[in-house]
Amino acid sequence: MDSINSRIGRTLISAEEISDAVKKAGAEISAEYDGKPLLLVSILKGAFVFLSDLCREITIPCEIEFITASSYYSGTSSSGEVKITSGLTRDISGHHVIIVEDIIDSGRTLSAVAEIIRKMSPLSLKIVTLLDKPERREVDLKADCSLFTIPDHFVIGYGLDLDEHYRNLPYIAEYKE
Ligand code: IMP
Ligand code: MG
């Protein structure tokens, strides 16, 4: 247990900073989608904490769905292969969709998920991500809203894991190799 916790590096984004940014994003979404059928599609597992906080800052009616995507991470590096292990089974053509993601790294996961959703013909599609590491981008993909831009360093906490640990940290920290 100690060795696991000793890998938690310096705090990059505090719980308070996250909370302020999530409140602001929730207010913006509530204003922009007022009167429109809104569906949040979150990518498991990493985005579950962000989604649960964000949806409670949204003051207009909204629905929630999940997609499971794995990018075959081993340790801190991605294989580049993306597998969507569970898809959306319902009709979303009557909804404005926002994809809620934890972090955009190479961009591969999100472009695969966005392509699947686009083919399902939602009324509109936007991407909201908690974190963005633009230096690492391998495919051409931009979020419509990114709460924090971070440098190229592996991070943990607030849903983000290293080998399934640290998702429960209430803030974002650097991982100490
Ligand atoms: P991408 O497909 O390379 O953009 O990777 C996206 C996925 O990789 C994210 O949804 C995370 O699950 C994971 N990931 C990327 N960077 C990090 C990181 O710094 N910490 C933890 N997970 C990460
Ligand atoms: Mg993820």
mmCIF file with all atom_site columns, C-alpha atoms and ligand atoms in Angstrom, residues 43-47 69-73 75-76 78-82 101-112 129 131 133 136-139 141 150-157 159-163 165 167 172-173 175, ligand 1:
data_model
loop_
_atom_site.group_PDB
_atom_site.id
_atom_site.type_symbol
_atom_site.label_atom_id
_atom_site.label_alt_id
_atom_site.label_comp_id
_atom_site.label_asym_id
_atom_site.label_entity_id
_atom_site.label_seq_id
_atom_site.pdbx_PDB_ins_code
_atom_site.Cartn_x
_atom_site.Cartn_y
_atom_site.Cartn_z
_atom_site.occupancy
_atom_site.B_iso_or_equiv
_atom_site.pdbx_formal_charge
_atom_site.auth_seq_id
_atom_site.auth_comp_id
_atom_site.auth_asym_id
_atom_site.auth_atom_id
_atom_site.pdbx_PDB_model_num
ATOM   1  C CA  . ILE A 1 43  ? -16.391 7.232  -21.746 1.00 0.00 ? 43  ILE A CA  1
ATOM   2  C CA  . LEU A 1 44  ? -15.691 4.664  -19.046 1.00 0.00 ? 44  LEU A CA  1
ATOM   3  C CA  . LYS A 1 45  ? -13.912 4.191  -16.930 1.00 0.00 ? 45  LYS A CA  1
ATOM   4  C CA  . GLY A 1 46  ? -11.760 7.314  -16.626 1.00 0.00 ? 46  GLY A CA  1
ATOM   5  C CA  . ALA A 1 47  ? -14.507 9.915  -17.084 1.00 0.00 ? 47  ALA A CA  1
ATOM   6  C CA  . ALA A 1 69  ? -13.353 2.224  -24.506 1.00 0.00 ? 69  ALA A CA  1
ATOM   7  C CA  . SER A 1 70  ? -9.964  0.751  -23.742 1.00 0.00 ? 70  SER A CA  1
ATOM   8  C CA  . SER A 1 71  ? -6.751  1.946  -25.295 1.00 0.00 ? 71  SER A CA  1
ATOM   9  C CA  . TYR A 1 72  ? -4.658  -0.988 -24.057 1.00 0.00 ? 72  TYR A CA  1
ATOM   10 C CA  . TYR A 1 73  ? -2.544  0.920  -21.650 1.00 0.00 ? 73  TYR A CA  1
ATOM   11 C CA  . GLY A 1 75  ? 1.902   1.214  -17.437 1.00 0.00 ? 75  GLY A CA  1
ATOM   12 C CA  . THR A 1 76  ? 2.053   4.777  -18.719 1.00 0.00 ? 76  THR A CA  1
ATOM   13 C CA  . SER A 1 78  ? -0.571  3.374  -24.895 1.00 0.00 ? 78  SER A CA  1
ATOM   14 C CA  . SER A 1 79  ? -0.384  0.732  -27.593 1.00 0.00 ? 79  SER A CA  1
ATOM   15 C CA  . GLY A 1 80  ? -2.284  3.006  -29.959 1.00 0.00 ? 80  GLY A CA  1
ATOM   16 C CA  . GLU A 1 81  ? -4.994  0.373  -30.363 1.00 0.00 ? 81  GLU A CA  1
ATOM   17 C CA  . VAL A 1 82  ? -8.512  1.359  -29.323 1.00 0.00 ? 82  VAL A CA  1
ATOM   18 C CA  . GLU A 1 101 ? -14.021 12.489 -21.588 1.00 0.00 ? 101 GLU A CA  1
ATOM   19 C CA  . ASP A 1 102 ? -11.335 12.539 -18.907 1.00 0.00 ? 102 ASP A CA  1
ATOM   20 C CA  . ILE A 1 103 ? -8.262  13.279 -21.019 1.00 0.00 ? 103 ILE A CA  1
ATOM   21 C CA  . ILE A 1 104 ? -7.236  13.610 -24.652 1.00 0.00 ? 104 ILE A CA  1
ATOM   22 C CA  . ASP A 1 105 ? -3.771  12.219 -25.173 1.00 0.00 ? 105 ASP A CA  1
ATOM   23 C CA  . SER A 1 106 ? -3.038  10.831 -28.664 1.00 0.00 ? 106 SER A CA  1
ATOM   24 C CA  . GLY A 1 107 ? -6.679  11.554 -29.544 1.00 0.00 ? 107 GLY A CA  1
ATOM   25 C CA  . ARG A 1 108 ? -7.252  8.015  -30.831 1.00 0.00 ? 108 ARG A CA  1
ATOM   26 C CA  . THR A 1 109 ? -9.895  6.983  -28.283 1.00 0.00 ? 109 THR A CA  1
ATOM   27 C CA  . LEU A 1 110 ? -11.997 10.054 -28.810 1.00 0.00 ? 110 LEU A CA  1
ATOM   28 C CA  . SER A 1 111 ? -11.810 10.025 -32.585 1.00 0.00 ? 111 SER A CA  1
ATOM   29 C CA  . ALA A 1 112 ? -12.975 6.383  -32.610 1.00 0.00 ? 112 ALA A CA  1
ATOM   30 C CA  . THR A 1 129 ? -12.760 17.002 -21.844 1.00 0.00 ? 129 THR A CA  1
ATOM   31 C CA  . LEU A 1 131 ? -7.772  17.475 -19.472 1.00 0.00 ? 131 LEU A CA  1
ATOM   32 C CA  . LYS A 1 133 ? -2.341  17.048 -23.523 1.00 0.00 ? 133 LYS A CA  1
ATOM   33 C CA  . ARG A 1 136 ? 0.879   14.179 -27.494 1.00 0.00 ? 136 ARG A CA  1
ATOM   34 C CA  . ARG A 1 137 ? -1.664  14.419 -30.294 1.00 0.00 ? 137 ARG A CA  1
ATOM   35 C CA  . GLU A 1 138 ? -1.323  11.836 -33.094 1.00 0.00 ? 138 GLU A CA  1
ATOM   36 C CA  . VAL A 1 139 ? -4.650  12.388 -34.845 1.00 0.00 ? 139 VAL A CA  1
ATOM   37 C CA  . LEU A 1 141 ? -8.847  16.152 -32.996 1.00 0.00 ? 141 LEU A CA  1
ATOM   38 C CA  . ILE A 1 150 ? -1.520  20.038 -19.189 1.00 0.00 ? 150 ILE A CA  1
ATOM   39 C CA  . PRO A 1 151 ? 2.064   19.233 -20.233 1.00 0.00 ? 151 PRO A CA  1
ATOM   40 C CA  . ASP A 1 152 ? 3.232   15.812 -21.398 1.00 0.00 ? 152 ASP A CA  1
ATOM   41 C CA  . HIS A 1 153 ? 3.393   14.042 -18.049 1.00 0.00 ? 153 HIS A CA  1
ATOM   42 C CA  . PHE A 1 154 ? 1.396   10.985 -16.926 1.00 0.00 ? 154 PHE A CA  1
ATOM   43 C CA  . VAL A 1 155 ? -1.257  12.062 -14.407 1.00 0.00 ? 155 VAL A CA  1
ATOM   44 C CA  . ILE A 1 156 ? -3.467  10.220 -11.926 1.00 0.00 ? 156 ILE A CA  1
ATOM   45 C CA  . GLY A 1 157 ? -6.556  10.918 -9.829  1.00 0.00 ? 157 GLY A CA  1
ATOM   46 C CA  . GLY A 1 159 ? -10.994 9.094  -12.301 1.00 0.00 ? 159 GLY A CA  1
ATOM   47 C CA  . LEU A 1 160 ? -7.631  8.680  -14.046 1.00 0.00 ? 160 LEU A CA  1
ATOM   48 C CA  . ASP A 1 161 ? -5.700  5.523  -13.243 1.00 0.00 ? 161 ASP A CA  1
ATOM   49 C CA  . LEU A 1 162 ? -2.390  3.772  -13.514 1.00 0.00 ? 162 LEU A CA  1
ATOM   50 C CA  . ASP A 1 163 ? -3.143  0.044  -13.656 1.00 0.00 ? 163 ASP A CA  1
ATOM   51 C CA  . HIS A 1 165 ? -5.185  2.525  -9.000  1.00 0.00 ? 165 HIS A CA  1
ATOM   52 C CA  . ARG A 1 167 ? -9.022  6.795  -9.575  1.00 0.00 ? 167 ARG A CA  1
ATOM   53 C CA  . ILE A 1 172 ? -5.026  15.452 -10.256 1.00 0.00 ? 172 ILE A CA  1
ATOM   54 C CA  . ALA A 1 173 ? -1.440  14.533 -9.409  1.00 0.00 ? 173 ALA A CA  1
ATOM   55 C CA  . TYR A 1 175 ? 2.640   10.033 -11.343 1.00 0.00 ? 175 TYR A CA  1
HETATM 56 P P1  . IMP B 2 .   ? -5.786  8.609  -26.263 1.00 0.00 ? 1   IMP B P1  1
HETATM 57 O O1  . IMP B 2 .   ? -6.598  7.636  -27.036 1.00 0.00 ? 1   IMP B O1  1
HETATM 58 O O2  . IMP B 2 .   ? -4.302  8.420  -26.498 1.00 0.00 ? 1   IMP B O2  1
HETATM 59 O O3  . IMP B 2 .   ? -6.202  10.049 -26.447 1.00 0.00 ? 1   IMP B O3  1
HETATM 60 O O4  . IMP B 2 .   ? -5.901  8.223  -24.755 1.00 0.00 ? 1   IMP B O4  1
HETATM 61 C C1  . IMP B 2 .   ? -6.999  8.483  -24.039 1.00 0.00 ? 1   IMP B C1  1
HETATM 62 C C2  . IMP B 2 .   ? -7.128  7.564  -22.840 1.00 0.00 ? 1   IMP B C2  1
HETATM 63 O O5  . IMP B 2 .   ? -5.858  7.125  -22.333 1.00 0.00 ? 1   IMP B O5  1
HETATM 64 C C3  . IMP B 2 .   ? -7.758  8.371  -21.752 1.00 0.00 ? 1   IMP B C3  1
HETATM 65 O O6  . IMP B 2 .   ? -9.152  8.286  -21.824 1.00 0.00 ? 1   IMP B O6  1
HETATM 66 C C4  . IMP B 2 .   ? -7.174  7.746  -20.512 1.00 0.00 ? 1   IMP B C4  1
HETATM 67 O O7  . IMP B 2 .   ? -7.968  6.647  -20.111 1.00 0.00 ? 1   IMP B O7  1
HETATM 68 C C5  . IMP B 2 .   ? -5.806  7.260  -20.933 1.00 0.00 ? 1   IMP B C5  1
HETATM 69 N N1  . IMP B 2 .   ? -4.754  8.244  -20.579 1.00 0.00 ? 1   IMP B N1  1
HETATM 70 C C6  . IMP B 2 .   ? -4.086  9.092  -21.406 1.00 0.00 ? 1   IMP B C6  1
HETATM 71 N N2  . IMP B 2 .   ? -3.208  9.848  -20.737 1.00 0.00 ? 1   IMP B N2  1
HETATM 72 C C7  . IMP B 2 .   ? -3.335  9.492  -19.429 1.00 0.00 ? 1   IMP B C7  1
HETATM 73 C C8  . IMP B 2 .   ? -2.708  9.959  -18.211 1.00 0.00 ? 1   IMP B C8  1
HETATM 74 O O8  . IMP B 2 .   ? -1.845  10.854 -18.166 1.00 0.00 ? 1   IMP B O8  1
HETATM 75 N N3  . IMP B 2 .   ? -3.128  9.346  -17.065 1.00 0.00 ? 1   IMP B N3  1
HETATM 76 C C9  . IMP B 2 .   ? -4.070  8.364  -17.036 1.00 0.00 ? 1   IMP B C9  1
HETATM 77 N N4  . IMP B 2 .   ? -4.688  7.924  -18.146 1.00 0.00 ? 1   IMP B N4  1
HETATM 78 C C10 . IMP B 2 .   ? -4.324  8.477  -19.334 1.00 0.00 ? 1   IMP B C10 1
#
